[in-house]
Amino acid sequence: MTMPRKALVTSIAFAASAAVAASAQAEISDGEVRIGYLADMSGTYRDLAGPGGLTALEMAVADFGGSVDGAPIVVFSADDRNSADIGANTVRGWIDQQNVDLVAGLVASSVTIAVTKVLEENDRLGIVSGSAASSVTNEHCTPNHIHWVYDTYPLANGTARAVVEQGGDSWFLLTADYAFGHALEADVTRVVEESGGEIVGGVRHPFPTSDFSSYILQAQGSGAKIVGLANAGADTVNAITTASQFGLTQSGQQLAGLLIFLNDVHALGLEATQNLLLTTGWYWDMDDQAREWAQRYFDEVGSMPTMVQAGIYSSTMHYLEAVEAAGTDDAEAVRAQMASQPINDFFARNGRIREDGRMVHDMYLAQVKTPEESTGEWDLYEILSTIPAEEAYRPLSESQCKLVQN
């Protein structure tokens, strides 16, 4: 029996679309896009990324539709416990046994540096959202990872420069003794000295630390106008709490939190953090787009997202769009596709991925509100100014990255 012409055309069109889908899926290794989320899920950095970051990633996967051209998106997750060895071994296992295509999250800089070496050796892709060390895309750059949310260079450019300009020209630095703290210490020292200030002293503390008593006493004894906290997460919270107990600010010194997250301010309260200057890559209440996504996240988690959690969603969506556009999950092809597309979403303004793997975007100088200024539980920041993308990050002319031709 002869097939009617309309049915024949429909059949041919269906077969052609099925062939295209099959071809696209054939370019996806194992017929699945596999993402491993690696972060501190239980320790010092739990609240700034942790389980909430995994939720943000899963929101992106769901919003994308759960598959790329018919290839399901599969998510794995693990707690690196802020250990470079655990992180690197986890990722090796994911690559060897699960054939993971992308590693996301990545918070402690020491873990990130170890993991990105594994990714380079195995030609897989990583997107770093939680780590701060600017060395991640400087001396530790690879062709296999992208640094998304922020790093120590704009933190110093924003907060330290603003504090010195306001008269805070003598500094004592309290530094977490590992890659992130060292990078932030170096970047802050550079900015303070370039701005006409001086570093009069400092001390490095183990990571993590619960007792900051001796370090705060040293800071008080230094006579510095500014005590800069080159640490993060629970370390920063503990340091600020101890400084308050020792009357540091009451005696005339000022704290400068160089990496403060929304959850830190929320945990400490506005009474303890009011008027603190900070630099952030994103704030939930900065505009309508941010508020809309943040409310969706809040409905899932019960707290407003940090810049890291927002960045995890943003970077995951950009990755999945690149896999779809490239028709493959091959690391080199996907990274090239990601770099070819500008990033302007609810998270990033004027975003683009440079050859060193740094995603540059506008950053923001903010100040913590006073209790009187705040109109709600999460109304914590006032955005004072925008630091344009091209001014915020380390210039490529100063880069030590092997991928940059100076």
Coordinates of C-alpha atoms in Angstrom, one line a residue:
M1 CA 0.0 0.0 0.0
T2 CA 1.4 3.4 -0.9
M3 CA 1.9 5.8 2.0
P4 CA -0.1 9.1 1.7
R5 CA 2.2 12.0 0.7
K6 CA 1.5 14.0 3.9
A7 CA 2.3 11.0 6.1
L8 CA 5.4 10.3 4.0
V9 CA 6.7 13.9 4.5
T10 CA 5.9 13.7 8.2
S11 CA 7.7 10.3 8.5
I12 CA 10.8 11.6 6.7
A13 CA 10.9 14.7 8.9
F14 CA 10.6 12.7 12.0
A15 CA 13.3 10.3 10.9
A16 CA 15.6 13.3 10.0
S17 CA 15.1 14.9 13.4
A18 CA 15.6 11.6 15.1
A19 CA 18.8 11.1 13.2
V20 CA 20.0 14.6 14.2
A21 CA 19.2 13.9 17.8
A22 CA 21.0 10.5 17.6
S23 CA 24.0 12.2 16.0
A24 CA 24.1 14.9 18.7
Q25 CA 23.8 12.2 21.4
A26 CA 26.5 10.2 19.8
E27 CA 28.9 13.2 20.4
I28 CA 28.0 13.1 24.1
S29 CA 30.3 10.5 25.8
D30 CA 28.3 7.6 27.2
G31 CA 25.1 9.3 26.0
E32 CA 25.0 11.3 29.3
V33 CA 26.3 14.7 30.4
R34 CA 27.9 13.9 33.8
I35 CA 28.6 16.7 36.4
G36 CA 30.4 16.1 39.7
Y37 CA 29.7 18.7 42.4
L38 CA 32.7 18.9 44.8
A39 CA 32.6 21.2 47.8
D40 CA 32.9 21.5 51.6
M41 CA 29.6 20.1 52.6
S42 CA 30.1 19.9 56.4
G43 CA 32.9 22.2 57.6
T44 CA 34.1 25.8 57.6
Y45 CA 32.8 26.7 54.1
R46 CA 29.6 24.7 54.3
D47 CA 27.2 27.7 54.3
L48 CA 28.7 29.8 51.6
A49 CA 28.5 27.0 49.0
G50 CA 27.9 23.5 50.4
P51 CA 24.5 21.8 50.0
G52 CA 23.0 25.1 48.9
G53 CA 25.4 25.2 46.0
L54 CA 24.3 21.7 45.0
T55 CA 20.7 22.9 45.1
A56 CA 21.6 25.8 42.8
L57 CA 23.2 23.4 40.3
E58 CA 20.2 21.1 40.4
M59 CA 17.9 24.1 39.7
A60 CA 20.0 24.9 36.6
V61 CA 19.8 21.3 35.4
A62 CA 16.0 21.3 35.9
D63 CA 15.6 24.7 34.2
F64 CA 17.6 23.4 31.3
G65 CA 15.2 20.5 30.9
G66 CA 17.2 17.7 32.5
S67 CA 18.9 16.7 29.2
V68 CA 21.0 18.0 26.3
D69 CA 19.6 17.0 22.9
G70 CA 18.2 13.8 24.5
A71 CA 21.3 13.0 26.6
P72 CA 20.3 13.0 30.3
I73 CA 22.2 15.2 32.7
V74 CA 23.5 13.2 35.6
V75 CA 24.8 14.9 38.8
F76 CA 27.2 13.4 41.4
S77 CA 28.3 15.1 44.6
A78 CA 30.9 14.7 47.3
D79 CA 32.3 16.4 50.4
D80 CA 36.0 17.3 49.9
R81 CA 36.3 18.1 53.7
N82 CA 38.7 20.9 52.6
S83 CA 41.4 18.4 51.9
A84 CA 43.4 18.6 48.7
D85 CA 44.1 14.9 48.8
I86 CA 40.5 13.9 49.2
G87 CA 39.4 16.3 46.5
A88 CA 41.9 15.1 44.0
N89 CA 41.2 11.4 44.7
T90 CA 37.5 12.0 44.5
V91 CA 37.8 13.6 41.0
R92 CA 40.2 10.8 39.8
G93 CA 37.6 8.3 40.9
W94 CA 34.8 10.2 39.2
I95 CA 36.8 10.3 35.9
D96 CA 37.9 6.7 36.1
Q97 CA 34.6 5.1 37.2
Q98 CA 31.8 7.6 36.3
N99 CA 33.4 9.3 33.3
V100 CA 32.5 12.7 34.7
D101 CA 32.6 15.5 32.1
L102 CA 32.5 18.6 34.4
V103 CA 33.6 19.2 38.0
A104 CA 31.6 22.1 39.6
G105 CA 31.6 23.8 43.0
L106 CA 35.3 23.9 44.1
V107 CA 35.7 26.0 47.2
A108 CA 38.9 25.8 49.2
S109 CA 41.7 27.0 46.9
S110 CA 44.1 24.3 47.9
V111 CA 41.5 21.7 46.8
T112 CA 40.9 23.6 43.6
I113 CA 44.6 23.8 42.6
A114 CA 45.0 20.0 43.2
V115 CA 41.8 19.1 41.3
T116 CA 42.5 21.3 38.3
K117 CA 45.8 19.4 37.8
V118 CA 43.9 16.2 37.7
L119 CA 41.4 17.7 35.2
E120 CA 44.3 18.9 33.0
E121 CA 45.9 15.4 33.1
N122 CA 42.6 13.8 32.1
D123 CA 41.3 16.5 29.7
R124 CA 38.1 17.1 31.6
L125 CA 36.6 20.5 32.5
G126 CA 36.2 22.3 35.8
I127 CA 34.3 25.5 36.7
V128 CA 35.5 27.1 40.0
S129 CA 32.8 29.0 41.8
G130 CA 33.9 29.1 45.4
S131 CA 37.7 29.5 45.5
A132 CA 39.1 33.0 46.0
A133 CA 42.9 32.7 45.2
S134 CA 43.7 34.8 42.1
S135 CA 46.5 32.3 41.4
V136 CA 43.8 29.8 40.2
T137 CA 43.9 31.6 36.8
N138 CA 47.4 33.1 37.2
E139 CA 50.3 30.7 37.9
H140 CA 47.9 27.8 38.4
C141 CA 45.9 28.3 35.2
T142 CA 45.1 25.3 32.9
P143 CA 43.2 25.0 29.6
N144 CA 40.8 22.8 31.5
H145 CA 39.2 25.1 34.1
I146 CA 37.3 28.4 34.3
H147 CA 37.1 30.7 37.4
W148 CA 33.6 32.1 37.7
V149 CA 32.5 34.2 40.7
Y150 CA 35.3 36.3 42.2
D151 CA 39.0 36.2 43.3
T152 CA 41.3 37.9 45.7
Y153 CA 42.4 40.6 43.1
P154 CA 39.0 42.4 43.0
L155 CA 38.5 41.8 46.7
A156 CA 41.6 43.8 47.4
N157 CA 41.0 46.4 44.6
G158 CA 37.5 47.0 46.0
T159 CA 37.6 46.8 49.8
A160 CA 41.3 47.6 50.6
R161 CA 41.4 50.6 48.2
A162 CA 38.2 52.0 49.6
V163 CA 39.3 51.7 53.2
V164 CA 42.7 53.4 52.6
E165 CA 40.9 56.2 50.7
Q166 CA 38.8 56.7 53.8
G167 CA 41.9 57.2 56.0
G168 CA 42.6 53.6 57.0
D169 CA 46.3 53.8 56.0
S170 CA 47.9 51.4 58.5
W171 CA 47.0 47.7 58.4
F172 CA 47.5 44.5 60.4
L173 CA 46.6 41.4 58.4
L174 CA 45.1 38.3 60.0
T175 CA 45.6 35.6 57.3
A176 CA 44.4 32.0 56.8
D177 CA 47.6 30.0 56.3
Y178 CA 47.0 28.3 52.9
A179 CA 46.8 29.2 49.2
F180 CA 43.7 31.5 49.5
G181 CA 45.0 33.5 52.5
H182 CA 48.4 33.9 51.0
A183 CA 47.0 35.2 47.7
L184 CA 44.6 37.6 49.5
E185 CA 47.4 38.8 51.7
A186 CA 49.6 39.5 48.7
D187 CA 46.9 41.3 46.8
V188 CA 45.9 43.4 49.8
T189 CA 49.5 44.4 50.5
R190 CA 49.9 45.5 46.9
V191 CA 46.8 47.6 46.9
V192 CA 47.4 49.2 50.4
E193 CA 51.0 50.2 49.5
E194 CA 50.0 51.4 46.0
S195 CA 47.3 53.6 47.7
G196 CA 49.8 55.1 50.1
G197 CA 49.2 53.0 53.2
E198 CA 51.4 50.5 54.9
I199 CA 51.2 47.0 56.4
V200 CA 52.6 47.3 60.0
G201 CA 52.2 43.7 61.0
G202 CA 50.4 40.4 60.5
V203 CA 50.0 36.9 61.6
R204 CA 49.0 33.7 59.8
H205 CA 46.6 31.3 61.6
P206 CA 46.0 27.6 60.9
F207 CA 43.0 26.7 58.7
P208 CA 40.5 26.2 60.2
T209 CA 40.8 27.9 63.6
S210 CA 38.3 28.2 66.4
D211 CA 40.3 30.2 69.0
F212 CA 41.4 33.7 67.7
S213 CA 42.2 35.2 71.1
S214 CA 46.0 35.4 70.7
Y215 CA 45.7 36.7 67.1
I216 CA 43.3 39.5 68.1
L217 CA 45.6 40.4 71.0
Q218 CA 48.5 40.7 68.5
A219 CA 46.4 42.9 66.2
Q220 CA 45.5 45.2 69.1
G221 CA 49.1 45.4 70.1
S222 CA 50.1 46.5 66.6
G223 CA 48.5 49.9 66.8
A224 CA 47.2 49.5 63.2
K225 CA 44.1 51.5 62.3
I226 CA 42.7 48.6 60.3
V227 CA 42.7 44.9 61.1
G228 CA 42.2 43.1 57.8
L229 CA 40.7 39.6 57.9
A230 CA 42.3 37.6 55.0
N231 CA 40.2 34.5 55.8
A232 CA 36.6 33.3 55.1
G233 CA 33.6 31.4 56.3
A234 CA 33.6 30.2 59.9
D235 CA 37.1 31.6 60.4
T236 CA 35.9 35.1 59.6
V237 CA 32.9 34.7 61.8
N238 CA 35.0 33.5 64.7
A239 CA 37.5 36.3 64.3
I240 CA 34.9 39.0 64.2
T241 CA 33.2 37.5 67.3
T242 CA 36.5 37.4 69.2
A243 CA 37.3 40.9 68.2
S244 CA 34.0 42.1 69.5
Q245 CA 34.6 40.2 72.8
F246 CA 38.0 41.9 73.1
G247 CA 36.6 45.4 72.4
L248 CA 38.8 45.9 69.3
T249 CA 36.6 48.3 67.6
Q250 CA 35.6 50.1 70.8
S251 CA 39.3 50.9 71.3
G252 CA 39.5 52.7 68.0
Q253 CA 40.6 50.1 65.5
Q254 CA 38.4 49.1 62.5
L255 CA 37.9 45.6 61.1
A256 CA 38.0 45.1 57.3
G257 CA 36.5 41.8 56.2
L258 CA 38.2 41.1 52.9
L259 CA 36.0 38.1 52.0
I260 CA 32.6 38.5 53.7
F261 CA 29.6 36.4 52.5
L262 CA 25.9 37.1 53.0
N263 CA 25.6 34.1 55.3
D264 CA 28.4 35.5 57.5
V265 CA 26.6 38.9 58.0
H266 CA 23.3 37.1 58.6
A267 CA 24.9 34.8 61.2
L268 CA 26.7 37.6 63.1
G269 CA 23.9 40.1 62.9
L270 CA 23.8 43.8 61.9
E271 CA 24.8 44.9 65.4
A272 CA 28.2 43.3 65.0
T273 CA 28.7 44.0 61.3
Q274 CA 27.1 47.3 60.6
N275 CA 29.0 49.7 58.3
L276 CA 31.5 46.9 57.3
L277 CA 32.8 47.5 53.8
L278 CA 33.0 44.5 51.5
T279 CA 33.4 43.6 47.8
T280 CA 31.0 41.2 46.3
G281 CA 30.4 39.6 42.9
W282 CA 26.6 39.6 43.3
Y283 CA 23.8 40.5 45.8
W284 CA 20.3 39.0 45.8
D285 CA 18.6 42.4 46.1
M286 CA 20.6 44.3 43.5
D287 CA 17.9 44.3 40.7
D288 CA 14.7 42.6 39.6
Q289 CA 16.5 39.7 37.8
A290 CA 18.5 38.9 40.9
R291 CA 15.5 39.1 43.2
E292 CA 13.4 36.8 41.0
W293 CA 16.0 34.1 41.0
A294 CA 16.9 34.6 44.7
Q295 CA 13.2 34.1 45.6
R296 CA 13.1 30.8 43.8
Y297 CA 16.2 29.7 45.6
F298 CA 14.8 30.9 48.9
D299 CA 11.7 28.8 48.3
E300 CA 13.9 25.7 47.9
V301 CA 16.4 26.3 50.7
G302 CA 14.9 28.7 53.2
S303 CA 17.8 31.3 53.0
M304 CA 18.9 33.8 50.5
P305 CA 21.8 32.7 48.2
T306 CA 25.4 33.8 48.5
M307 CA 27.3 35.0 45.4
V308 CA 28.9 31.6 45.1
Q309 CA 25.5 29.7 45.1
A310 CA 24.2 32.2 42.4
G311 CA 27.4 31.7 40.4
I312 CA 27.1 28.0 40.5
Y313 CA 23.6 28.2 38.8
S314 CA 24.9 30.8 36.3
S315 CA 28.0 28.8 35.3
T316 CA 26.1 25.5 35.1
M317 CA 23.6 27.1 32.7
H318 CA 26.4 28.6 30.6
Y319 CA 28.1 25.2 30.4
L320 CA 25.0 23.3 29.4
E321 CA 24.2 25.9 26.7
A322 CA 27.7 25.4 25.4
V323 CA 27.4 21.6 25.3
E324 CA 24.2 22.0 23.3
A325 CA 25.7 24.5 20.9
A326 CA 28.9 22.5 20.4
G327 CA 27.0 19.2 20.1
T328 CA 29.6 17.5 22.3
D329 CA 30.8 17.3 25.9
D330 CA 34.5 17.3 24.8
A331 CA 36.3 19.6 27.2
E332 CA 38.3 21.7 24.6
A333 CA 35.3 22.2 22.4
V334 CA 32.9 23.2 25.2
R335 CA 35.4 25.6 26.8
A336 CA 36.0 27.3 23.4
Q337 CA 32.2 27.6 23.0
M338 CA 31.8 29.0 26.5
A339 CA 34.5 31.6 25.8
S340 CA 32.9 32.6 22.6
Q341 CA 29.7 33.7 24.3
P342 CA 29.3 36.8 26.5
I343 CA 27.7 36.3 29.9
N344 CA 24.8 38.7 30.8
D345 CA 22.4 36.9 33.1
F346 CA 20.8 37.5 36.5
F347 CA 24.3 36.9 38.0
A348 CA 26.9 38.5 35.7
R349 CA 27.0 41.9 34.0
N350 CA 29.5 42.4 31.2
G351 CA 30.8 38.9 31.6
R352 CA 33.3 37.1 29.4
I353 CA 35.8 34.3 29.7
R354 CA 39.4 35.3 29.0
E355 CA 42.2 33.1 27.7
D356 CA 43.5 32.6 31.2
G357 CA 40.2 31.0 32.2
R358 CA 39.1 34.0 34.3
M359 CA 35.4 35.0 33.8
V360 CA 35.6 38.7 34.3
H361 CA 32.4 40.6 35.2
D362 CA 31.3 43.7 37.1
M363 CA 32.0 43.6 40.9
Y364 CA 30.4 45.7 43.6
L365 CA 31.6 47.7 46.6
A366 CA 29.0 47.2 49.4
Q367 CA 28.4 48.3 52.9
V368 CA 26.6 46.4 55.6
K369 CA 23.5 48.3 56.7
T370 CA 22.8 49.4 60.3
P371 CA 19.9 47.7 62.2
E372 CA 17.9 50.9 61.7
E373 CA 18.4 50.9 57.9
S374 CA 17.5 47.3 57.4
T375 CA 13.9 46.5 56.4
G376 CA 14.0 42.7 56.7
E377 CA 15.9 39.7 57.7
W378 CA 18.0 39.5 54.5
D379 CA 18.1 43.3 53.8
L380 CA 21.8 43.4 54.7
Y381 CA 23.8 45.4 52.1
E382 CA 23.8 48.7 50.4
I383 CA 25.6 48.7 47.0
L384 CA 27.9 51.7 47.0
S385 CA 29.5 51.5 43.6
T386 CA 30.2 49.2 40.6
I387 CA 33.7 48.1 39.8
P388 CA 33.7 47.6 36.0
A389 CA 34.8 44.2 34.8
E390 CA 37.9 45.5 33.0
E391 CA 39.1 47.3 36.1
A392 CA 38.2 44.6 38.7
Y393 CA 40.5 41.8 37.7
R394 CA 44.2 41.3 37.2
P395 CA 45.2 42.7 33.8
L396 CA 46.4 40.1 31.3
S397 CA 49.5 42.2 30.9
E398 CA 50.5 41.2 34.4
S399 CA 49.6 37.5 34.0
Q400 CA 51.9 34.6 34.7
C401 CA 49.4 32.2 33.1
K402 CA 51.0 29.9 30.5
L403 CA 48.0 30.4 28.2
V404 CA 48.5 34.1 27.9
Q405 CA 50.8 35.5 25.3
N406 CA 52.2 38.7 26.8

